[in-house]
Short mmCIF file of C-alpha atoms in Angstrom, two decimals:
data_model
loop_
_atom_site.label_atom_id
_atom_site.label_comp_id
_atom_site.label_asym_id
_atom_site.label_seq_id
_atom_site.Cartn_x
_atom_site.Cartn_y
_atom_site.Cartn_z
CA UNK A 1 0.00 0.00 0.00
CA UNK A 2 1.07 3.51 -0.75
CA UNK A 3 0.03 6.34 1.52
CA UNK A 4 0.07 9.84 0.07
CA UNK A 5 -0.02 13.05 2.05
CA UNK A 6 -0.30 16.42 0.37
CA UNK A 7 0.80 19.71 1.85
CA UNK A 8 1.50 23.25 0.77
CA UNK A 9 -1.97 24.55 0.09
CA UNK A 10 -3.36 27.74 1.51
CA UNK A 11 -5.15 31.01 0.97
CA UNK A 12 -3.33 33.20 -1.52
CA UNK A 13 -4.01 36.13 -3.79
CA UNK A 14 -4.31 36.02 -7.54
CA UNK A 15 -0.88 36.10 -9.11
CA UNK A 16 0.83 34.38 -6.20
CA UNK A 17 2.67 31.09 -6.33
CA UNK A 18 2.49 27.92 -4.31
CA UNK A 19 4.39 24.68 -4.23
CA UNK A 20 2.37 21.64 -3.32
CA UNK A 21 4.11 18.53 -2.06
CA UNK A 22 2.96 14.95 -2.03
CA UNK A 23 4.92 12.70 0.32
CA UNK A 24 4.58 8.98 -0.19
CA UNK A 25 5.12 6.27 2.36
CA UNK A 26 4.64 2.55 2.59
CA UNK A 27 6.29 1.88 -0.74
CA UNK A 28 8.76 3.61 -2.97
CA UNK A 29 7.12 5.45 -5.84
CA UNK A 30 10.05 5.31 -8.23
CA UNK A 31 8.17 2.91 -10.51
CA UNK A 32 4.82 4.71 -10.28
CA UNK A 33 3.30 7.35 -12.48
CA UNK A 34 2.26 10.25 -10.25
CA UNK A 35 -0.50 12.69 -10.96
CA UNK A 36 -2.28 15.70 -9.56
CA UNK A 37 -6.02 16.22 -9.80
CA UNK A 38 -8.25 18.91 -8.41
CA UNK A 39 -11.88 19.35 -7.54
CA UNK A 40 -13.62 22.65 -7.05
CA UNK A 41 -16.89 22.95 -5.15
CA UNK A 42 -19.77 21.77 -7.26
CA UNK A 43 -17.52 20.62 -10.07
CA UNK A 44 -16.19 17.32 -11.32
CA UNK A 45 -12.71 16.19 -10.45
CA UNK A 46 -10.33 17.21 -13.18
CA UNK A 47 -6.87 16.19 -14.26
CA UNK A 48 -4.13 18.74 -13.66
CA UNK A 49 -0.72 17.21 -14.32
CA UNK A 50 1.11 13.93 -14.32
CA UNK A 51 4.59 12.50 -14.67
CA UNK A 52 5.79 9.08 -15.68
CA UNK A 53 7.87 6.98 -13.31
CA UNK A 54 11.18 8.49 -14.36
CA UNK A 55 9.97 12.04 -14.70
CA UNK A 56 11.01 12.00 -18.34
CA UNK A 57 7.49 12.69 -19.53
CA UNK A 58 5.03 15.17 -18.10
CA UNK A 59 1.55 16.10 -19.21
CA UNK A 60 -0.68 19.01 -18.28
CA UNK A 61 -4.25 20.07 -18.63
CA UNK A 62 -4.60 22.87 -21.14
CA UNK A 63 -5.91 25.18 -18.42
CA UNK A 64 -2.65 25.00 -16.46
CA UNK A 65 0.01 24.73 -19.16
CA UNK A 66 2.71 27.29 -18.71
CA UNK A 67 1.75 27.98 -15.09
CA UNK A 68 2.01 24.59 -13.38
CA UNK A 69 5.06 22.37 -13.22
CA UNK A 70 5.07 18.83 -11.90
CA UNK A 71 8.30 17.29 -10.70
CA UNK A 72 9.39 14.36 -8.62
CA UNK A 73 12.25 13.44 -6.35
CA UNK A 74 12.27 9.69 -6.18
CA UNK A 75 15.04 9.72 -3.60
CA UNK A 76 12.69 11.62 -1.29
CA UNK A 77 9.61 9.69 -2.39
CA UNK A 78 7.94 13.01 -3.07
CA UNK A 79 6.17 14.68 -5.94
CA UNK A 80 5.72 18.41 -6.30
CA UNK A 81 3.39 20.76 -8.10
CA UNK A 82 4.71 24.26 -8.59
CA UNK A 83 1.85 26.62 -9.26
CA UNK A 84 2.55 30.11 -10.56
CA UNK A 85 0.30 32.99 -11.54
CA UNK A 86 -2.57 31.62 -9.52
CA UNK A 87 -6.08 32.51 -10.63
CA UNK A 88 -9.34 32.41 -8.67
CA UNK A 89 -10.45 29.55 -10.92
CA UNK A 90 -7.57 27.47 -9.56
CA UNK A 91 -9.39 27.30 -6.23
CA UNK A 92 -9.92 23.63 -5.45
CA UNK A 93 -8.82 20.70 -3.36
CA UNK A 94 -5.69 19.31 -4.95
CA UNK A 95 -5.03 15.60 -4.61
CA UNK A 96 -2.07 13.58 -5.70
CA UNK A 97 -2.38 10.05 -6.97
CA UNK A 98 -0.10 7.13 -7.76
CA UNK A 99 -0.46 4.59 -10.52
CA UNK A 100 1.27 1.23 -10.49
CA UNK A 101 1.52 1.67 -14.25
CA UNK A 102 4.68 3.71 -14.45
CA UNK A 103 4.06 4.88 -17.97
CA UNK A 104 1.19 4.70 -20.40
CA UNK A 105 -0.35 6.51 -23.31
CA UNK A 106 -0.89 10.23 -23.09
CA UNK A 107 -4.68 9.89 -22.92
CA UNK A 108 -4.71 7.06 -20.40
CA UNK A 109 -2.31 8.70 -17.98
CA UNK A 110 -4.71 11.62 -17.56
CA UNK A 111 -7.61 9.45 -16.45
CA UNK A 112 -8.33 9.10 -12.76
CA UNK A 113 -9.23 5.44 -13.04
CA UNK A 114 -5.65 4.37 -13.77
CA UNK A 115 -4.47 5.66 -10.40
CA UNK A 116 -4.51 3.19 -7.55
CA UNK A 117 -3.70 5.35 -4.55
CA UNK A 118 -4.93 8.81 -3.57
CA UNK A 119 -4.12 11.36 -0.95
CA UNK A 120 -6.71 13.27 1.04
CA UNK A 121 -5.90 16.54 -0.64
CA UNK A 122 -4.80 20.05 0.21
CA UNK A 123 -7.00 23.10 -0.20
CA UNK A 124 -5.89 25.92 -2.46
CA UNK A 125 -7.96 29.08 -2.29
CA UNK A 126 -7.17 32.02 -4.54
CA UNK A 127 -8.73 35.38 -3.83
CA UNK A 128 -9.12 38.00 -6.54
#
């Protein structure tokens, strides 16, 4: 079992930056694809970003391209999401997820159902 714990969220102003962290325990994640998803109140969960097991490939939702950067430090068993130029529409609970499939097609890796383990999430609130 992999346990995931997110941190780094908070209340910020539009234009600010945050770095979210996702610390894994129970198993090393160096063979896992790792993703970030978010869910705003009253909205469906949506894909944000993901990285393959090595970090060689990363994918982003169109809405966050150029502002969000996903990275991983397998030695620390941690994945990060750097968020710049925050907008009010980025307000959501951000959850990280781990997939035992370390790499897969670009469409599949963005789907929540390929991820086996999920964290509880960290709240990001952006005021205008």
